[in-house]
mmCIF file of C-alpha atoms in Angstrom:
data_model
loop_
_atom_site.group_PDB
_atom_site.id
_atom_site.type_symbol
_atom_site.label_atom_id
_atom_site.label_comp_id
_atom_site.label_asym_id
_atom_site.label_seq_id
_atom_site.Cartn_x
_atom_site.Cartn_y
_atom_site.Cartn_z
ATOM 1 C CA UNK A 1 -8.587 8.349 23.857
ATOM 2 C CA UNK A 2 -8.502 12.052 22.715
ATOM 3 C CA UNK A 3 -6.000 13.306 25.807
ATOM 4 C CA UNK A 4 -3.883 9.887 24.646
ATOM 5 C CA UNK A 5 -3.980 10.679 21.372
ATOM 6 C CA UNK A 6 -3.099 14.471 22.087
ATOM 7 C CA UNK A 7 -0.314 13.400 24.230
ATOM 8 C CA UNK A 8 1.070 11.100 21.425
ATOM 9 C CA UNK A 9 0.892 13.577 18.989
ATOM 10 C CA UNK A 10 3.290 16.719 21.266
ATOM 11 C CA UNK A 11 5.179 14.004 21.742
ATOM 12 C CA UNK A 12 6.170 12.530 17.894
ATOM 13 C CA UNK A 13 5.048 16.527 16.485
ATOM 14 C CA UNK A 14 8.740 17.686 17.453
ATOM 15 C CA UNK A 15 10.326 14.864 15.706
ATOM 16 C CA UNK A 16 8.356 15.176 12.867
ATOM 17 C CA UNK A 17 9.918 18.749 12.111
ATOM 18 C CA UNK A 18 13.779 17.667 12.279
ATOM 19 C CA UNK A 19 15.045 17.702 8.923
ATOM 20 C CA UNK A 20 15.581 14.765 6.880
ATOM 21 C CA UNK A 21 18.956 14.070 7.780
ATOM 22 C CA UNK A 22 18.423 13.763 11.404
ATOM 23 C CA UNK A 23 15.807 11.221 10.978
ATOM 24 C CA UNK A 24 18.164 9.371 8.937
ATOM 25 C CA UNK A 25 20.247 9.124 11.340
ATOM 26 C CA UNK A 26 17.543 7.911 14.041
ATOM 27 C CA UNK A 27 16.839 5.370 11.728
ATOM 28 C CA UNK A 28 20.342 3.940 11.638
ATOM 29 C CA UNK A 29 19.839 3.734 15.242
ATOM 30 C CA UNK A 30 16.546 2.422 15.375
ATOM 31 C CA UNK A 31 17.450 -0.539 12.554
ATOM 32 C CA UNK A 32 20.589 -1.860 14.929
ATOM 33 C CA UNK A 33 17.864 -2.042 17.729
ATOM 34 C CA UNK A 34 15.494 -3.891 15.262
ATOM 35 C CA UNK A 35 17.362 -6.340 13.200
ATOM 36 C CA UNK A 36 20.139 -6.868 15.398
ATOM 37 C CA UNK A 37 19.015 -6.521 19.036
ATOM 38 C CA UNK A 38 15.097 -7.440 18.813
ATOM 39 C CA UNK A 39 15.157 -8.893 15.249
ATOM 40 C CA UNK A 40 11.747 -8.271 14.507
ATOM 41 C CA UNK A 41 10.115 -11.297 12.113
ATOM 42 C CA UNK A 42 13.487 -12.057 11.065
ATOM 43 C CA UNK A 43 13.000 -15.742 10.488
ATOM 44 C CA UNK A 44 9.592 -14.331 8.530
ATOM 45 C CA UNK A 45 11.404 -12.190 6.644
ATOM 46 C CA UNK A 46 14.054 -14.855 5.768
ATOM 47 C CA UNK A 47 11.703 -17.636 4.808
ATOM 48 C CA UNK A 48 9.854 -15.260 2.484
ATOM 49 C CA UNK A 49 12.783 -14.277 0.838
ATOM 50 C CA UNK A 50 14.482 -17.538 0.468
ATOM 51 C CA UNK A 51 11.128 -19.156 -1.009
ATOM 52 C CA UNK A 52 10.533 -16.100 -2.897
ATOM 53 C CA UNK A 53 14.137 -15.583 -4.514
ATOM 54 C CA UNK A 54 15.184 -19.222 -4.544
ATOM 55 C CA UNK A 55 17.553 -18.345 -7.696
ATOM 56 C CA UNK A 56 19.892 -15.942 -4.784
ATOM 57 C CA UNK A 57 22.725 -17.194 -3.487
ATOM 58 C CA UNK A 58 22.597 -16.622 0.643
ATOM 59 C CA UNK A 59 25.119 -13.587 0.089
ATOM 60 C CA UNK A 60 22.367 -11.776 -1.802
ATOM 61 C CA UNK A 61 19.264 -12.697 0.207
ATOM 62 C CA UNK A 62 21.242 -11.201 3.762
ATOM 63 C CA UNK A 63 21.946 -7.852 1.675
ATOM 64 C CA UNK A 64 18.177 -7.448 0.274
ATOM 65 C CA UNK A 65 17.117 -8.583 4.072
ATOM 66 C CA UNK A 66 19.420 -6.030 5.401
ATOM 67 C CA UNK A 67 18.638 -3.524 3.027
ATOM 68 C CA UNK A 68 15.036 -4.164 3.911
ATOM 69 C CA UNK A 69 15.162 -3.748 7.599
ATOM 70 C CA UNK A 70 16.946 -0.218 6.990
ATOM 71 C CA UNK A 71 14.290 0.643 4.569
ATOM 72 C CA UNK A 72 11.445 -0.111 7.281
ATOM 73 C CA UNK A 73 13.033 2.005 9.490
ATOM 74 C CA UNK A 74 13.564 5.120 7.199
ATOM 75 C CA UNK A 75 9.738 4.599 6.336
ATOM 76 C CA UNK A 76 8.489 4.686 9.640
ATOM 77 C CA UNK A 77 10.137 8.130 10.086
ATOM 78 C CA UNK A 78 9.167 9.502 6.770
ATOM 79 C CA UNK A 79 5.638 8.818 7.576
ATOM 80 C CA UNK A 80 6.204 10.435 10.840
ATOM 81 C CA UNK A 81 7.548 13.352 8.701
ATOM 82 C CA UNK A 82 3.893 13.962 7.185
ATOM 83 C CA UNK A 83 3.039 15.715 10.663
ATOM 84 C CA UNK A 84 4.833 18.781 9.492
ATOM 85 C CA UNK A 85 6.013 19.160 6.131
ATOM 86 C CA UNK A 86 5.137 21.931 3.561
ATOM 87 C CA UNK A 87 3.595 21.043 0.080
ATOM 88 C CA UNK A 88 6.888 22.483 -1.301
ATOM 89 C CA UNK A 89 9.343 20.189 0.702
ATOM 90 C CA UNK A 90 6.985 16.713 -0.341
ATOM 91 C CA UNK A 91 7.624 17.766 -3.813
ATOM 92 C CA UNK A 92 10.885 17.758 -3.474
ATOM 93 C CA UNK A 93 10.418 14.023 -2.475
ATOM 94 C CA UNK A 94 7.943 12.355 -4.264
ATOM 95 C CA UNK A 95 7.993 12.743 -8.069
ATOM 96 C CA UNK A 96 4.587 12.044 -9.049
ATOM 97 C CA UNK A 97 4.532 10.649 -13.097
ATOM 98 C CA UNK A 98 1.173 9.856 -15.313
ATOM 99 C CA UNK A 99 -0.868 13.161 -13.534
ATOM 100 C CA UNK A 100 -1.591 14.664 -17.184
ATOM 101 C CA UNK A 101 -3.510 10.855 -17.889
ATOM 102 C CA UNK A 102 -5.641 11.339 -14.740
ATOM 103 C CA UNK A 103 -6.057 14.964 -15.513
ATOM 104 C CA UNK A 104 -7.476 13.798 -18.862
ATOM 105 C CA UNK A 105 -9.653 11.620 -17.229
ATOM 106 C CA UNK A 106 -11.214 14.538 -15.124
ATOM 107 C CA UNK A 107 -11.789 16.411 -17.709
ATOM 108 C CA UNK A 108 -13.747 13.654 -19.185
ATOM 109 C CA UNK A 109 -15.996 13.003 -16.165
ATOM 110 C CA UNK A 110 -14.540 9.867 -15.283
ATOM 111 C CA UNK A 111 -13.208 8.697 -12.056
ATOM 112 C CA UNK A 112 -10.350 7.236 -11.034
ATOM 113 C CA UNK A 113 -8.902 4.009 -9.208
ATOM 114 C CA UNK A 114 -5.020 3.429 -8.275
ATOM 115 C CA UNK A 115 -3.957 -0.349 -7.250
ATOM 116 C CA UNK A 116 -0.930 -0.008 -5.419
ATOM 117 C CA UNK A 117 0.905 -2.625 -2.904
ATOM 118 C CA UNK A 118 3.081 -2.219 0.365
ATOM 119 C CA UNK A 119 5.874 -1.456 -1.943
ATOM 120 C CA UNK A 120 8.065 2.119 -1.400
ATOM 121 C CA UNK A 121 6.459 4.409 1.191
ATOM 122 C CA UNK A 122 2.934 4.262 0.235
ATOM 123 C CA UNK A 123 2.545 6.719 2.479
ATOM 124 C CA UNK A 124 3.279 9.266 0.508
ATOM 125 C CA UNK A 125 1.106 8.608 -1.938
ATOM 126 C CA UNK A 126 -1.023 11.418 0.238
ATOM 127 C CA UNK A 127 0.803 13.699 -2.245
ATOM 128 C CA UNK A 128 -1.153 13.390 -5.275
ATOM 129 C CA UNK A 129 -3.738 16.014 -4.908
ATOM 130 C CA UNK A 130 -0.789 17.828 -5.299
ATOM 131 C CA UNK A 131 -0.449 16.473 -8.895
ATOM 132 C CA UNK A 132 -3.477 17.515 -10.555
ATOM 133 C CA UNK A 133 -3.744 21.636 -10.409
ATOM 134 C CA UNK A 134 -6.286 21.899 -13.400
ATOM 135 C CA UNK A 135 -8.845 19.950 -10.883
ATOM 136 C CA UNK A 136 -8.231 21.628 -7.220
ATOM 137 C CA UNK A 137 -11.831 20.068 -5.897
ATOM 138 C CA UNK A 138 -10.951 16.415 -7.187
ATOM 139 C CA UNK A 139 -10.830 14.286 -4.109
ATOM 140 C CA UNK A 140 -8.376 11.471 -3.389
ATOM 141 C CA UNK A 141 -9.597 8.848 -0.888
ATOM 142 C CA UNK A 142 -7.891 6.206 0.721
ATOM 143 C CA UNK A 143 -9.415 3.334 1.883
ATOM 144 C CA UNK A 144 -8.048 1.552 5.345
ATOM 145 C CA UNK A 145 -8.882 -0.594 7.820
ATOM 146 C CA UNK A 146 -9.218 0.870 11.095
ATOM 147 C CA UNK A 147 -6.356 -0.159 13.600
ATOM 148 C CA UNK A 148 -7.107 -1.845 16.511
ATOM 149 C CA UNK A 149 -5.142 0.938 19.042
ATOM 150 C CA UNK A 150 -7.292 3.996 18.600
ATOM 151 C CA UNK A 151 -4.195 6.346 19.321
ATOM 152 C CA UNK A 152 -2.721 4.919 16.365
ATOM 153 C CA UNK A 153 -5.232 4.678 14.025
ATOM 154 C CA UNK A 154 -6.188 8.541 14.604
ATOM 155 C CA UNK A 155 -2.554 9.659 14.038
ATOM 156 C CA UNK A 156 -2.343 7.751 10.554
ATOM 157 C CA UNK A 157 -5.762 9.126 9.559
ATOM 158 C CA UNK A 158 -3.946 12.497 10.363
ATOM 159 C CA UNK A 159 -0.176 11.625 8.593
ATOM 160 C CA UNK A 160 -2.554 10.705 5.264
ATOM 161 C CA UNK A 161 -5.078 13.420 5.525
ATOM 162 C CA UNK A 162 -2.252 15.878 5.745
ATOM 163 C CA UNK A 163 -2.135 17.373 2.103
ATOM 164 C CA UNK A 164 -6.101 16.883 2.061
ATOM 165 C CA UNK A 165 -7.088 13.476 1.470
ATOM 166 C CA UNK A 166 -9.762 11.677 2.381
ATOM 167 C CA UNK A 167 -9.743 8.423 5.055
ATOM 168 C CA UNK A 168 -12.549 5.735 4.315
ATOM 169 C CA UNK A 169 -13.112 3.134 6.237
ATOM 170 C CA UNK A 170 -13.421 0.123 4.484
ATOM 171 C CA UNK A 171 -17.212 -1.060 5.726
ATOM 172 C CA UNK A 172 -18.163 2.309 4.716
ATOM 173 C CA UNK A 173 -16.649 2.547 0.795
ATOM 174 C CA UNK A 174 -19.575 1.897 -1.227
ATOM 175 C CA UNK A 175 -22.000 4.360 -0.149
ATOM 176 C CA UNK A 176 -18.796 6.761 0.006
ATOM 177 C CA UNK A 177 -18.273 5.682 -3.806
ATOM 178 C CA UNK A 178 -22.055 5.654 -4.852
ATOM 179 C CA UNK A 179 -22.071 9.065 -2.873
ATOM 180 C CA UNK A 180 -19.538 10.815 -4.915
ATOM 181 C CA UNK A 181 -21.267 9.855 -7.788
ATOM 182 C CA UNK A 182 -24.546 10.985 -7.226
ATOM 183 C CA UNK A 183 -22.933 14.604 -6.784
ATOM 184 C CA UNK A 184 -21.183 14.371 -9.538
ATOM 185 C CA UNK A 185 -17.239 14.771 -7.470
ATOM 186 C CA UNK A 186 -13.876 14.248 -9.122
ATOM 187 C CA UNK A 187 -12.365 11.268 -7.289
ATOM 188 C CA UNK A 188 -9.195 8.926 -7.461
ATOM 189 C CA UNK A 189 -9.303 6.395 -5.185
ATOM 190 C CA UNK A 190 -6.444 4.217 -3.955
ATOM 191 C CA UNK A 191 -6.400 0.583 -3.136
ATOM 192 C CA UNK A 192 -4.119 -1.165 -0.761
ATOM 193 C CA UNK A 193 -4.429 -4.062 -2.979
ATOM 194 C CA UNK A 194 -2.176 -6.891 -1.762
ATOM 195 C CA UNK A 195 -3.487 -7.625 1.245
ATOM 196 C CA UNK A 196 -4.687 -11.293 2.834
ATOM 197 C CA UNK A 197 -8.535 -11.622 2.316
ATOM 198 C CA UNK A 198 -9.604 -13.152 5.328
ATOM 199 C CA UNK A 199 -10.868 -17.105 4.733
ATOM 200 C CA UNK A 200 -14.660 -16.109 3.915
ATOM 201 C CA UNK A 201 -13.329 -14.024 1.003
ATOM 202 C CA UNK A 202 -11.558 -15.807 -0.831
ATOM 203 C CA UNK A 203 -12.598 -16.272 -4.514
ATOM 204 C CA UNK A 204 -9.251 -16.286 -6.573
ATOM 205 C CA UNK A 205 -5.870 -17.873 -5.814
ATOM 206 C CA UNK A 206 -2.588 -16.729 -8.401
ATOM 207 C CA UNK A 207 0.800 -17.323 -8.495
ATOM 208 C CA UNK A 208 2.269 -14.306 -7.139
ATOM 209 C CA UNK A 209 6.486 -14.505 -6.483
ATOM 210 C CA UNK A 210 6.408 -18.324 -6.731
ATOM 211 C CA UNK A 211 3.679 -19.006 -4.148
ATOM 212 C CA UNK A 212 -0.282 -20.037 -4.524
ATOM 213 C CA UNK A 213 -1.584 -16.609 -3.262
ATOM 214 C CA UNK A 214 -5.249 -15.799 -2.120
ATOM 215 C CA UNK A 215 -6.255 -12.622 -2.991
ATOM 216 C CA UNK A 216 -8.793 -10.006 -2.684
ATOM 217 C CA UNK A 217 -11.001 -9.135 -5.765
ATOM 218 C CA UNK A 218 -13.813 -7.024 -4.210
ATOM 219 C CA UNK A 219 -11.517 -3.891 -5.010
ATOM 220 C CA UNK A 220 -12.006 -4.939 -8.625
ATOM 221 C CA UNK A 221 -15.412 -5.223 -8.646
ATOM 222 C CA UNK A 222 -15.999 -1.861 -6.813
ATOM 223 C CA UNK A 223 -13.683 -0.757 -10.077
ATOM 224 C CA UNK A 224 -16.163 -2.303 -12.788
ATOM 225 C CA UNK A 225 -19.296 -1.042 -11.000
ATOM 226 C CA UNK A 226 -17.910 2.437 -10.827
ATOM 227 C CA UNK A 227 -16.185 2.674 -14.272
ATOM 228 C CA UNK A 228 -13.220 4.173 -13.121
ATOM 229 C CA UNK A 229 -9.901 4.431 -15.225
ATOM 230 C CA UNK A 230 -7.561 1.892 -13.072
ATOM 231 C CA UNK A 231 -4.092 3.003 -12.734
ATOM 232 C CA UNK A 232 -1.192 1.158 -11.167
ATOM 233 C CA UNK A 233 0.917 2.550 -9.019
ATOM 234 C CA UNK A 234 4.811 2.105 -9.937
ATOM 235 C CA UNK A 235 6.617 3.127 -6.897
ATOM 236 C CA UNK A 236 10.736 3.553 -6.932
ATOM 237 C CA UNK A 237 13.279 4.463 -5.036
ATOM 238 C CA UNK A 238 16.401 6.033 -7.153
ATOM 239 C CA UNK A 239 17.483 7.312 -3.440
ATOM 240 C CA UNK A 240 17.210 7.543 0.219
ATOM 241 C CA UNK A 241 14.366 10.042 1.147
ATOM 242 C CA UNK A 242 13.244 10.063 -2.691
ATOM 243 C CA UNK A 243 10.242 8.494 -4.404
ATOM 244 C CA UNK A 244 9.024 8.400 -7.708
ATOM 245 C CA UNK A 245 4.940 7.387 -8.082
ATOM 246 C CA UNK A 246 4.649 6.556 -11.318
ATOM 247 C CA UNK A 247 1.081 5.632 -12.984
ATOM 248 C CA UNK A 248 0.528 3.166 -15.364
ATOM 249 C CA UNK A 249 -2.891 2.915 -16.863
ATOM 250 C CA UNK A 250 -4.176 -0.620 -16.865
ATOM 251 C CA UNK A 251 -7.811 0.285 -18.189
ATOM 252 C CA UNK A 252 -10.206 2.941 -18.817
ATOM 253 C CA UNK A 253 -12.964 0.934 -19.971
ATOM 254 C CA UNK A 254 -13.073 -1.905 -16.676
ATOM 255 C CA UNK A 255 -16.054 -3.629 -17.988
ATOM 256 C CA UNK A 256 -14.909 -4.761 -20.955
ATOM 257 C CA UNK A 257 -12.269 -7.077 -19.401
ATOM 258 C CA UNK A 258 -12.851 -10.810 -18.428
ATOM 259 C CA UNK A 259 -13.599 -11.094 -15.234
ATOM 260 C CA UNK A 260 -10.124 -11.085 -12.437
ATOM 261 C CA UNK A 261 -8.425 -9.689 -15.232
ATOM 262 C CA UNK A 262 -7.395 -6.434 -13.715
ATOM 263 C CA UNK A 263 -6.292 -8.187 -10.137
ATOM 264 C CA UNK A 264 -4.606 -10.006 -12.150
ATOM 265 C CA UNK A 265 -2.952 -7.549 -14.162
ATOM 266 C CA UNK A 266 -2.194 -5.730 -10.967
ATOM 267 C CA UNK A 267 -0.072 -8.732 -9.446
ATOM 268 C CA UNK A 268 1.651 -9.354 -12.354
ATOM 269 C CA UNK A 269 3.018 -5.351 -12.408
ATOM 270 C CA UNK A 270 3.531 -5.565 -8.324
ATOM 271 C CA UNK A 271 6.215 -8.490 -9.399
ATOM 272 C CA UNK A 272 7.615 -6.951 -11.379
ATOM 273 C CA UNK A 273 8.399 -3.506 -9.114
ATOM 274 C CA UNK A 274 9.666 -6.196 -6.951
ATOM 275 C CA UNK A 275 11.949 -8.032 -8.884
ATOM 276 C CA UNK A 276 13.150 -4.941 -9.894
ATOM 277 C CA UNK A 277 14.553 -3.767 -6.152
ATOM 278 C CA UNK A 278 13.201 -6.809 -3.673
ATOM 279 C CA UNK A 279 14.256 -4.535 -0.511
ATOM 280 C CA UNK A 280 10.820 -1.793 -0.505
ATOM 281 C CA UNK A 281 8.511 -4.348 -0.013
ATOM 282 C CA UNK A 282 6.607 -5.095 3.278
ATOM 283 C CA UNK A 283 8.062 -8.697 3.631
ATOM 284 C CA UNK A 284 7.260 -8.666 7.476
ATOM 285 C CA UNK A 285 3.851 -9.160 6.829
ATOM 286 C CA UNK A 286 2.775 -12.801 6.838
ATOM 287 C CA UNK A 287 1.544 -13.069 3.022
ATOM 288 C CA UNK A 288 1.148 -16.681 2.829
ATOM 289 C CA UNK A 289 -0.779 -17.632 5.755
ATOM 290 C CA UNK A 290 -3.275 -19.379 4.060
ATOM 291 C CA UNK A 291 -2.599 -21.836 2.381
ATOM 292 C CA UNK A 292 -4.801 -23.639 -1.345
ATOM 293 C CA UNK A 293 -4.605 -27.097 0.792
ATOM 294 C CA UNK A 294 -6.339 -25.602 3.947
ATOM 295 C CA UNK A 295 -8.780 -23.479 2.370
ATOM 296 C CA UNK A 296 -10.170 -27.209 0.119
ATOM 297 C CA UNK A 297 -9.930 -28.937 3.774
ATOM 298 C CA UNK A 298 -12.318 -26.258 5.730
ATOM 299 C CA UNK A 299 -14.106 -24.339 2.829
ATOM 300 C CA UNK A 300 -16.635 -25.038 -0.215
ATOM 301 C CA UNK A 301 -17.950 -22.525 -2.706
ATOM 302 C CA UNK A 302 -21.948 -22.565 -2.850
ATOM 303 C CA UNK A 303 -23.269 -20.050 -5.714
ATOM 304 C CA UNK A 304 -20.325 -17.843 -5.297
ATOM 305 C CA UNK A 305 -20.047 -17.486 -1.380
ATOM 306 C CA UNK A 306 -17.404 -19.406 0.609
ATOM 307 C CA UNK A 307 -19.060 -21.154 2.982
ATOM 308 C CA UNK A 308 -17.098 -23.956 6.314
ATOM 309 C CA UNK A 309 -17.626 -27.459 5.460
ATOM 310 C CA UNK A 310 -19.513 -28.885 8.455
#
């Protein structure tokens, strides 16, 4: 794996350092080959608009489908971009908004969480121990789930430990967490938090862009038993190749909310980005996979666990 790996890396490394411009135009390239040669999930990506948006006329759903396809391209070569670029250039890129609130909460001992979704290059949310210079040790860790090609997986660890951040696999974040807190360490962590919670792990269903949506609350409860100030993460895009990361506290005292309250708060502002621009949102991944009807056919919940009917 590591002679793959290093041949990967010489190989994307000198892309990585063409200016932005360049790997615009790549992109261009690379979205004719993807939406119009291969089309990649295209009837995916048109069913989860058209159920999603059903208010568009078809005119409206092709543009957001075609400005989505461009957008995947530019972010697969902006991430690539994290190889090589300076502090100095990032900032130039991302705008980070809300750092003085998590400063604050530094300076008060507290931890951090930020909910974000597959919305905007998340990517370069690896920026944002670049956004709090009064705290230089503060740590920002990013949980993931391992990929299954090893080549891969390493170079993303590398694109989002490039400014300093911290990888976590998911299996291993709470003894990370409850490690950090035992020494006493400044930490923000960020959550991936629209995902599909595999069938076993499902506890809460919510209407999320017009569809009965499973979704994961563990991330909330690591929240609570930390007591960490939850932030959303409001990502835009006024431009190509520029980002603003704007968070929104949700809470700073977790426990004192009913219980799902924060997921649900989080979907509820996710929509909302959405609505807002529908085209920076991951809409080739297959959200709605699981459906409320197959989970009652197969599933029961004993004492809180979700256990197959036999």
């Amino acid at each position: 794996m590591k002679i793959a790996y290093r041949i990967t890396r010489a190989l994307l490394y000198p892309i990585s350092l063409l200016p932005f411009r360049v790997l615009y135009a790549i992109s261009d390239c690379l979205y004719v080959l993807l939406y119009h040669v291969a089309g990649y999930r295209k009837k995916l990506v048109r069913h989860h608009l058209e159920t999603c948006f059903p208010e568009k006329d078809k005119k409206e759903l092709k543009n957001i489908e075609r400005g989505f396809y461009h957008f995947l391209c530019d972010y697969f070569l902006e991430a690539l971009k994290l190889l090589s670029i300076s502090k100095e250039e990032m900032l130039k890129h991302v705008e980070l908004r809300g750092m003085e609130d998590i400063q604050q909460c530094f300076d008060e001992g507290q931890t951090c969480a930020a909910m974000m979704g597959h919305y905007g290059n998340w990517e370069y949310l690896t920026t944002l121990r670049l956004g709090w210079p009064r705290h230089p040790d503060a740590i920002e860790a990013f949980i993931y789930h391992p990929l299954s090609n090893d080549v891969f997986d390493q170079l993303f660890i590398d694109l989002r430990q490039h400014f300093g951040g911290v990888c976590v696999p998911k299996k291993d974040i709470l003894r990370y967490l409850l490690n950090c807190r035992r020494e006493g360490t400044k930490l923000l962590t960020g959550y991936l938090s629209d995902q599909t919670p595999k069938w076993t792990n499902i506890h809460l269903w919510l209407d999320f862009l017009g569809h009965d949506t499973p979704v994961f609350t563990n991330g909330e409860k690591l929240m609570r038993k930390m007591n960490n100030a939850v932030f959303y993460v409001d990502m835009q895009r006024p431009r190509r190749g520029y980002y603003i990361a704007d968070f929104k506290l949700i809470t700073k005292t977790p426990n004192e909310m009913e219980e799902n309250a924060i997921t649900r708060r989080f979907f509820e502002m996710l929509e909302e980005n959405i609505r807002r621009d529908p085209r920076f949102y991951l809409w080739t991944h297959n959200r709605w996979k699981r459906t409320h009807e197959e989970f009652d056919r197969r599933f029961k919940v004993v004492n809180g666990k979700v256990i197959p009917i036999s």
